[in-house]
Short mmCIF file of C-alpha atoms in Angstrom, two decimals:
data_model
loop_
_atom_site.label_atom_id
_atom_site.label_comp_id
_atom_site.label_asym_id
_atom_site.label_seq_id
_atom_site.Cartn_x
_atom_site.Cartn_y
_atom_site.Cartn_z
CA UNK T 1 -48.42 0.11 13.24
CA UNK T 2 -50.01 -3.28 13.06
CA UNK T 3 -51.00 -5.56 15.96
CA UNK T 4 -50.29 -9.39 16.74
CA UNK T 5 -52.20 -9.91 19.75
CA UNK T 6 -52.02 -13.22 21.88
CA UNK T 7 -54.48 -14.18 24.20
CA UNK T 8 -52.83 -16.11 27.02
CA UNK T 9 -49.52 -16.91 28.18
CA UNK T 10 -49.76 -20.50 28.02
CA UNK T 11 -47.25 -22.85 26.04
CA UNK T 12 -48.83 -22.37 22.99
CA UNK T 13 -48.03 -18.56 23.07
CA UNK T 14 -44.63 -18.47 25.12
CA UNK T 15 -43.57 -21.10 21.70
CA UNK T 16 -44.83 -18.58 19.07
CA UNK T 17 -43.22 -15.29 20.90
CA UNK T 18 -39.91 -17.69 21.00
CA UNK T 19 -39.90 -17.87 17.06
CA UNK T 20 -40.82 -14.53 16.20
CA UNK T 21 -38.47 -12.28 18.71
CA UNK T 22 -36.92 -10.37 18.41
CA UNK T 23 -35.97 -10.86 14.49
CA UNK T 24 -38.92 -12.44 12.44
CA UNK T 25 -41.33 -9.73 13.58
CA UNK T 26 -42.17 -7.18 10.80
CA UNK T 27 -41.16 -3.46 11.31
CA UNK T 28 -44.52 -2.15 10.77
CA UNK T 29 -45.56 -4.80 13.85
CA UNK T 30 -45.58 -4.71 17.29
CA UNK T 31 -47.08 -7.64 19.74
CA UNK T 32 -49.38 -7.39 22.89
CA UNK T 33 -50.14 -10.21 24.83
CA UNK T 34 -52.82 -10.44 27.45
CA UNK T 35 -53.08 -12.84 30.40
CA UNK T 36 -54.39 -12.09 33.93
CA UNK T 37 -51.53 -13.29 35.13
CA UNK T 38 -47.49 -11.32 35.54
CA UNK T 39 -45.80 -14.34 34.31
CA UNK T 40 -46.03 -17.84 32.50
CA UNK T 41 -47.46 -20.80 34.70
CA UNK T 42 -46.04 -24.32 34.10
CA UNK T 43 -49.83 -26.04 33.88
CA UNK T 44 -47.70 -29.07 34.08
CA UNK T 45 -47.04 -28.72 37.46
CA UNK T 46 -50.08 -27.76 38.98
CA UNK T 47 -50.39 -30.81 40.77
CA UNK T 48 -47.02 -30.18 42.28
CA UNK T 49 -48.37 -26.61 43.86
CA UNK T 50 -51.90 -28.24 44.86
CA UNK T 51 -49.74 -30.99 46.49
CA UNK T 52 -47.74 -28.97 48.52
CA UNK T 53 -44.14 -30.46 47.03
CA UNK T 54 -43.14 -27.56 44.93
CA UNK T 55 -43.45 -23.86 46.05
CA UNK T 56 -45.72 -21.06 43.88
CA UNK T 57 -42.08 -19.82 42.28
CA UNK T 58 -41.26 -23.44 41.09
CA UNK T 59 -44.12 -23.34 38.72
CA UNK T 60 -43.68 -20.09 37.14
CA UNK T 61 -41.58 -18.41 34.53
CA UNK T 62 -41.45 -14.85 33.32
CA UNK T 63 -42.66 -13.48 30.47
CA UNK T 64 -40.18 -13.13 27.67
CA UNK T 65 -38.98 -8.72 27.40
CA UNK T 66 -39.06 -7.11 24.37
CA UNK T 67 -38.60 -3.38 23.70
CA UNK T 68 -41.48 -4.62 20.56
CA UNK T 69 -43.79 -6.44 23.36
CA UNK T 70 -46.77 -4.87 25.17
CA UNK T 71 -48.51 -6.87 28.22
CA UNK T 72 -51.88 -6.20 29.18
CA UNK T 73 -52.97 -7.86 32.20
CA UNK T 74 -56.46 -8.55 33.25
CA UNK T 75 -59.43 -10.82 32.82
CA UNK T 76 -60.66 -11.08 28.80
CA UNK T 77 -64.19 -10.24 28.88
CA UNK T 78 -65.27 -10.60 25.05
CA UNK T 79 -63.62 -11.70 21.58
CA UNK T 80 -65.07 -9.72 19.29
CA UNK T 81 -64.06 -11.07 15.82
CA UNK T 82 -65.92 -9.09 13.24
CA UNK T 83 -64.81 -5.67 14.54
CA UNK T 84 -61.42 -7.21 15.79
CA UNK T 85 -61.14 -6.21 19.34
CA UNK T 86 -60.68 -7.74 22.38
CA UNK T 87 -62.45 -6.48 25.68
CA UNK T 88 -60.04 -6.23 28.79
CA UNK T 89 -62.73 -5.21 31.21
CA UNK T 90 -62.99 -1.21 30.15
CA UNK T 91 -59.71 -1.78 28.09
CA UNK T 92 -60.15 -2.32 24.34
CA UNK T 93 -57.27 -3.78 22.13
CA UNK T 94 -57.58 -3.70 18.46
CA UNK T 95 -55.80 -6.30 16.37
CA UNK T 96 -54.77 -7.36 12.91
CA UNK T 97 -53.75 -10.80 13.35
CA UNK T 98 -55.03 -12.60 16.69
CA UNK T 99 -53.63 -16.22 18.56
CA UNK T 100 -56.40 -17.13 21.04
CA UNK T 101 -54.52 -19.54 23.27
CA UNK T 102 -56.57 -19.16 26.28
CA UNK T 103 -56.64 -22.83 27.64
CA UNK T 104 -59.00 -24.90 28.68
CA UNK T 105 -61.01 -25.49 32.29
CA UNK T 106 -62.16 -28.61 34.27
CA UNK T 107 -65.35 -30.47 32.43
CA UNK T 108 -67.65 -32.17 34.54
CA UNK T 109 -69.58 -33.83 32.60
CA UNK T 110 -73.19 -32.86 33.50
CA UNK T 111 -72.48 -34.53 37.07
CA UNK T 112 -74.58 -32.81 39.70
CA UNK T 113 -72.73 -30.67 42.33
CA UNK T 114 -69.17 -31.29 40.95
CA UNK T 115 -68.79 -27.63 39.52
CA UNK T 116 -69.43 -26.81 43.47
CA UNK T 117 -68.01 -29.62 45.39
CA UNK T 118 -64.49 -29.88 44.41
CA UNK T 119 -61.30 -28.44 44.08
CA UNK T 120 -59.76 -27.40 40.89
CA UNK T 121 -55.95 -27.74 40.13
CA UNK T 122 -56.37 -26.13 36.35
CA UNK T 123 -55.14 -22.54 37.60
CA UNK T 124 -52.36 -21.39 39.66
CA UNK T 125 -55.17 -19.91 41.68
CA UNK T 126 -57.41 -22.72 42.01
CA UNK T 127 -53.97 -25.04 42.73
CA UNK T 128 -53.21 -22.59 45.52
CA UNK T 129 -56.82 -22.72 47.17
CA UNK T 130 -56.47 -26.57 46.94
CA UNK T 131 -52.70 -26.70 48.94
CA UNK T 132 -54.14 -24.39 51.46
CA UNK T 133 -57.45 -26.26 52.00
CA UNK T 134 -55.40 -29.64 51.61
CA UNK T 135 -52.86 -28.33 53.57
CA UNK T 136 -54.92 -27.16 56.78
CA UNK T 137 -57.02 -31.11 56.65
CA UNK T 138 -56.08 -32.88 60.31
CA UNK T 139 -54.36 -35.94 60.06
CA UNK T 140 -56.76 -39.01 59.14
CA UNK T 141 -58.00 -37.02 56.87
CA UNK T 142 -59.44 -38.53 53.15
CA UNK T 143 -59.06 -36.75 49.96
CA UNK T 144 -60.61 -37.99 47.26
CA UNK T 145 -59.45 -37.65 43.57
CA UNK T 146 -61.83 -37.90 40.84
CA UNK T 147 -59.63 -38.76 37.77
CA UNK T 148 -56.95 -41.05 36.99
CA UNK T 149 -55.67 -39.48 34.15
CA UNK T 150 -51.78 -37.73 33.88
CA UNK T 151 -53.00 -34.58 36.16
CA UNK T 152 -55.26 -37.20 38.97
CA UNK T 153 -52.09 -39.68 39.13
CA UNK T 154 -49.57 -36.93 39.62
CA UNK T 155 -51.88 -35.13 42.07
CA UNK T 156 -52.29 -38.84 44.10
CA UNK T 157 -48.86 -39.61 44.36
CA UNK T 158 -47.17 -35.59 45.35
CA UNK T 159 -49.85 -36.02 47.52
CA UNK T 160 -48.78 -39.13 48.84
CA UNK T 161 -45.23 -38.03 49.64
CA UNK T 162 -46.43 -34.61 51.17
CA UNK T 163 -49.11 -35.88 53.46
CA UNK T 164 -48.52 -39.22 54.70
CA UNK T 165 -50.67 -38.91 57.39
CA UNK T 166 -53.73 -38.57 55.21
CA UNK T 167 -55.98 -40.99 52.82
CA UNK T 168 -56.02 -41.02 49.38
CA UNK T 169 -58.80 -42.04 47.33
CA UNK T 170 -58.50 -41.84 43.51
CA UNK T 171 -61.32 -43.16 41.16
CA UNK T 172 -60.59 -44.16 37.62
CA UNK T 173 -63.12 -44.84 35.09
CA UNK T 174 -61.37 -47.49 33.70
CA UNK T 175 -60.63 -51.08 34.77
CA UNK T 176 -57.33 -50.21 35.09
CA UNK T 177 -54.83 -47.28 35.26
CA UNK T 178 -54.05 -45.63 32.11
CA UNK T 179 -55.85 -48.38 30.06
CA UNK T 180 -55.25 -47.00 26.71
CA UNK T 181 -51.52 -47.66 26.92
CA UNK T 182 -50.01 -51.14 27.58
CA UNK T 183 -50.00 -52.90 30.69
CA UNK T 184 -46.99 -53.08 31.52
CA UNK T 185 -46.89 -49.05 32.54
CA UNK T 186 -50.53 -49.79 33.86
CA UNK T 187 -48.87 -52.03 36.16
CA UNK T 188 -46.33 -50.67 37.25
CA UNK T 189 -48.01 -47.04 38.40
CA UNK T 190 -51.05 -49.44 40.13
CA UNK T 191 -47.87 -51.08 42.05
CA UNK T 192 -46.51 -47.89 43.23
CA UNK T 193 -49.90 -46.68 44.67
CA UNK T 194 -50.53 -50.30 46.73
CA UNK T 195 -47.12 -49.35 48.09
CA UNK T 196 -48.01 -46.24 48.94
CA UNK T 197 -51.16 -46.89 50.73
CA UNK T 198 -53.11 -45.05 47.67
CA UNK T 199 -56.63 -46.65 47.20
CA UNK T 200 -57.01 -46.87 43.60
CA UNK T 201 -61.04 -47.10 42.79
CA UNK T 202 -61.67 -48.73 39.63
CA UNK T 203 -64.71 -48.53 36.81
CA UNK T 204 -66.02 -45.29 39.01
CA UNK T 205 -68.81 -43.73 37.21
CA UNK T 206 -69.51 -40.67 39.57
CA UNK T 207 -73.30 -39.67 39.52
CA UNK T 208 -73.47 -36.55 41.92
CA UNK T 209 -71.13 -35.11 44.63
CA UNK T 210 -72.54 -33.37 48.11
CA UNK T 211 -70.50 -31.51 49.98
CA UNK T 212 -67.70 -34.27 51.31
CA UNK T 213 -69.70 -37.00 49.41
CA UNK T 214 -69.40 -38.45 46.18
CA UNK T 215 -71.88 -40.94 44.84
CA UNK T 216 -69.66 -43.27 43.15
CA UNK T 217 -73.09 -45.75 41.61
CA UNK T 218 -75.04 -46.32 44.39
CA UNK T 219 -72.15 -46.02 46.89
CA UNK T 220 -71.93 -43.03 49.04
CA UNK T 221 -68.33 -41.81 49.61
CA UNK T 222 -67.19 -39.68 52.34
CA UNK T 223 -64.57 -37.59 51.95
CA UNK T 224 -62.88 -33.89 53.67
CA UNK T 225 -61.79 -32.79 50.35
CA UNK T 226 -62.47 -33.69 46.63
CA UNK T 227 -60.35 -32.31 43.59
CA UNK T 228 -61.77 -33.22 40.30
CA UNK T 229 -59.09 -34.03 37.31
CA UNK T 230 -61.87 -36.07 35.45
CA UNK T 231 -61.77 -33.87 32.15
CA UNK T 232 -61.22 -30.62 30.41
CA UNK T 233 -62.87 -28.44 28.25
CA UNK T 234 -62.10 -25.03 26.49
CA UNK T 235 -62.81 -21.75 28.43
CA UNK T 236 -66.39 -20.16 28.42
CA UNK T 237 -65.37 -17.50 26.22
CA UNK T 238 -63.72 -19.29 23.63
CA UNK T 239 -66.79 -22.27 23.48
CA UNK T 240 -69.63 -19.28 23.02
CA UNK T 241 -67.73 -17.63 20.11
CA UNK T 242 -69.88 -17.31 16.94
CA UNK T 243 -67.88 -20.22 14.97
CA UNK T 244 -67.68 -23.85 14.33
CA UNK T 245 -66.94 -25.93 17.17
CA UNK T 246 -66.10 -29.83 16.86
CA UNK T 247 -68.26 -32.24 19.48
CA UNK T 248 -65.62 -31.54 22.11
CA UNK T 249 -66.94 -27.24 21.81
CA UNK T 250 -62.83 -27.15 20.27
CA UNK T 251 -62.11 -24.76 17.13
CA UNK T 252 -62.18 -26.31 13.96
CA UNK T 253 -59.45 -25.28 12.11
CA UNK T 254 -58.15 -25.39 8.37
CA UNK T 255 -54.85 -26.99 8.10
CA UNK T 256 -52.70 -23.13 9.05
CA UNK T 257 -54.42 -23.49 12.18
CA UNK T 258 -56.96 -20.43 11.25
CA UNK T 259 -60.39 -20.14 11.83
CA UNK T 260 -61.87 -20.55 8.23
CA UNK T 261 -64.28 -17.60 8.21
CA UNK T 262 -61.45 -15.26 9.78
CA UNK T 263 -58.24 -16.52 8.15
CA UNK T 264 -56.26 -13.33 10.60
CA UNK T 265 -57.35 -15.60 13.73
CA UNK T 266 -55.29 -18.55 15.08
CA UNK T 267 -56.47 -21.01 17.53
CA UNK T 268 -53.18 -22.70 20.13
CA UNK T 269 -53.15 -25.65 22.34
CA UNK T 270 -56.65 -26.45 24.46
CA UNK T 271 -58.90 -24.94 22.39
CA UNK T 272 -57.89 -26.12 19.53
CA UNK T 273 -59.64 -29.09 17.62
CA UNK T 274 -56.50 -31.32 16.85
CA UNK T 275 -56.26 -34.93 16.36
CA UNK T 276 -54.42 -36.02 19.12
CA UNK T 277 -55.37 -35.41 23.35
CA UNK T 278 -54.72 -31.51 24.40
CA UNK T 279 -50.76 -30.99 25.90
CA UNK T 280 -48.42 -28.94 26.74
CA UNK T 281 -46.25 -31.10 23.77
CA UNK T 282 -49.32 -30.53 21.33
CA UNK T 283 -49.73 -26.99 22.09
CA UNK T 284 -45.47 -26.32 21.13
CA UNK T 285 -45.74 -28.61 18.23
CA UNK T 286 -48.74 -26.35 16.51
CA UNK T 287 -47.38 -23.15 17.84
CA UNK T 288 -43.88 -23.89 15.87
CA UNK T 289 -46.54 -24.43 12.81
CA UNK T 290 -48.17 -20.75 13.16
CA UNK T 291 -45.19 -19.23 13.64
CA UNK T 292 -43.99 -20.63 10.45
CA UNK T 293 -47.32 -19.41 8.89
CA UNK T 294 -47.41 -16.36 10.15
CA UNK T 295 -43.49 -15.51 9.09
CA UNK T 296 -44.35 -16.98 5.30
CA UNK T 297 -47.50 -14.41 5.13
CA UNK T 298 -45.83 -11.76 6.25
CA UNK T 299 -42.51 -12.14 3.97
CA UNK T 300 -45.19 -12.34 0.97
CA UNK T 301 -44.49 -15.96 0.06
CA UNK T 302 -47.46 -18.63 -0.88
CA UNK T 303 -48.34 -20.95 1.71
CA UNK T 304 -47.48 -24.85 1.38
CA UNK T 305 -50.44 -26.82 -0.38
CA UNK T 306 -50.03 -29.03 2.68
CA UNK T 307 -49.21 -28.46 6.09
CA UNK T 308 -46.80 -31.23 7.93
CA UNK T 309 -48.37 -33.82 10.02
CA UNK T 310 -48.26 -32.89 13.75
CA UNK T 311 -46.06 -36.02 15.58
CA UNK T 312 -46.43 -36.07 19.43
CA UNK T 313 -43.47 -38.48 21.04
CA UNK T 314 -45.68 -39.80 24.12
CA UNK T 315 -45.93 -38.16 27.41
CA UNK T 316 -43.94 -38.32 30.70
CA UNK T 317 -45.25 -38.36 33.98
CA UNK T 318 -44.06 -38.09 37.88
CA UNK T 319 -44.78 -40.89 40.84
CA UNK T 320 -43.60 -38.41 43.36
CA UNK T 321 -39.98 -37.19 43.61
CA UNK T 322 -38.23 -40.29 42.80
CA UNK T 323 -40.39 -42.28 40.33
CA UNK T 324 -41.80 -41.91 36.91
CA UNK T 325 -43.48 -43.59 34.23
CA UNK T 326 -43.22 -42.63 30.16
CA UNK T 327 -44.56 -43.43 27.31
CA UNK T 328 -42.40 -42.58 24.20
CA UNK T 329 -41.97 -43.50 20.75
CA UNK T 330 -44.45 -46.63 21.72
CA UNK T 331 -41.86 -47.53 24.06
CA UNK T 332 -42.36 -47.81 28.00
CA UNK T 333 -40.06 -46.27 30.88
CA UNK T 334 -40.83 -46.61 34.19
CA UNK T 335 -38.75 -45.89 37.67
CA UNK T 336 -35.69 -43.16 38.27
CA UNK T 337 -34.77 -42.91 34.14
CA UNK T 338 -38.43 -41.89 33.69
CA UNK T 339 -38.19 -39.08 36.21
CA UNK T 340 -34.62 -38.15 35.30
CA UNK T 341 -36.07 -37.43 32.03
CA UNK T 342 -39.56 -35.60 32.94
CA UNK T 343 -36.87 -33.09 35.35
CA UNK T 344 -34.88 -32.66 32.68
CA UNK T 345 -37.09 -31.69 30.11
CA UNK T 346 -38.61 -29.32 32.88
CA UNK T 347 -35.27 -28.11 33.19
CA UNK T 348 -34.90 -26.79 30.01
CA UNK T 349 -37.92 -25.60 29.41
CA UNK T 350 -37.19 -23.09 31.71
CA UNK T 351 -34.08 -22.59 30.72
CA UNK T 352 -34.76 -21.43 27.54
CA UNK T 353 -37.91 -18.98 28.60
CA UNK T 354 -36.25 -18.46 31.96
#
């Protein structure tokens, strides 16, 4: 028997096991997937957890069953790509064709003491530790969030609605929220956090954090609790493999998504060097693309001289329960339609791998 292994249950993965069970898998194949975790997390919704407005079971989904399907769980400890196996603590697991999807972790940017000093929302664990810590602050409390991207504006404003006793801090880079798309949804997010009593910090360049300080410049900050959403990166493993990495420490790719020196490896989602920002969207869009690889290879046929373009529609995002903001198509939604549509697409999503 031959081996697909998959490294990580993450969207990337949950796509590619969607288009290959239970009836484009070869006989002579079976598939093993490793994570450290019993079930699928919805990344998206980390914040959510962290924030204390959804529960741990509202951000999970199972793994799909398969009588063709093995699951390994536990921490990957090496990739070992010329002998093809992968390390599972003592466990070995040999493979013929691999799909390293393993994700990516916070980046902090060289800054001194943030690796130590904050909170994390970038695993279900790390999203747990931060509700509980967050969750046990007195009231006057400040929390400051270093980040205004998707994951730091989410994060402020569940936050809002689930501790209104607290303050919020969040410091954006930029001179204003979300510059790189147009004003207008710029606008109308930096509205909703004026009134919401959310102190939006603008052109923050954070130098070095202390325990319940961060030196935003020359300004010392005070705060009970930090979380840091000001970047990500791929996982150690993934950035110390033996391979070409892009600036970013992502795997370059030829257009199949393999590695080029190990055309039997596939690279999904985070880790991936891509050439559009990592997402759950991106990581679905590429997986559909390896699946269709891997199905051509393995019915004997000759690969297309070209692969299709990858097309992300925008992103959605949540302003607590009620409110939303989107970006799609180059068109801007904001208010109830633009949550109605981020819970619905939710919605399905775990539908279909529910």
């Amino acid at each position: 028997m031959k081996n697909l292994v998959l490294l990580g249950g993450g969207y990337g993965n949950m796509r590619i096991l969607s288009r290959i069970l239970p009836d484009s898998l070869p006989e002579e194949y079976r598939v093993t997937l490793i994570d450290r975790m019993p079930y699928h997390g919805l990344k998206t919704e980390f914040y959510a957890l962290a924030a204390g407005s959804k529960s741990d079971k509202d951000v999970r989904v199972s793994f799909p069953k398969s009588e063709r399907m093995n699951i390994v769980y536990g921490e990957i400890t090496d990739i070992d790509l010329e002998q093809q196996i992968i390390s599972v603590g003592q466990t070995r697991v040999d493979y013929d064709d691999l799909i390293i999807g393993l994700g990516c972790e916070d980046k902090y940017h060289n800054v001194p003491g943030a690796k130590d000093h904050t909170y994390s929302i970038q695993t279900l664990q790390k999203a747990r530790k931060t509700y509980h810590d967050i969750s046990e602050l007195p009231s006057n409390s400040q929390v400051g969030i270093v980040g205004a991207g998707l994951s730091g504006i989410e994060l402020a404003s569940a936050l809002r609605e689930s501790r209104s006793d607290i303050e919020i801090f969040l410091y954006d880079r930029g001179d204003r929220i979300l510059n790189q798309f147009p004003e207008k949804l710029s606008n109308y997010v930096k509205k909703w956090f004026d009134q919401h009593d959310v102190t939006v910090v603008p052109n923050s360049d954070i130098v070095k954090v202390e325990p319940g300080i961060l030196y935003n410049k020359d300004t010392k900050n005070e705060h009970d609790l930090i979380v840091w959403t000001a970047g990500i990166q791929p996982v150690e493993l993934v950035r110390n493999l033996p391979i070409d990495l892009s600036r970013s420490n992502r795997v370059i790719l030829n257009q199949y998504h393999q590695i080029p020196t190990h055309p039997n490896v596939y690279v999904v989602g985070d880790c991936a060097d891509l050439p559009h920002a990592p997402s759950a969207q991106l990581a679905e869009e590429q997986a559909d693309q390896i699946a269709t690889v891997l199905k051509t290879l393995w019915e004997g046929k000759t690969l297309p001289e070209q692969m299709p373009e990858i097309k992300i529609q925008g992103f959605l995002g949540s302003l607590g329960e009620k409110k939303g903001f989107a970006y799609l198509m180059d068109k801007t939604v904001t208010g109830r339609l633009a949550s109605i549509l981020k819970s619905g697409v939710l919605w399905l999503y775990k539908y279909h791998n529910g």
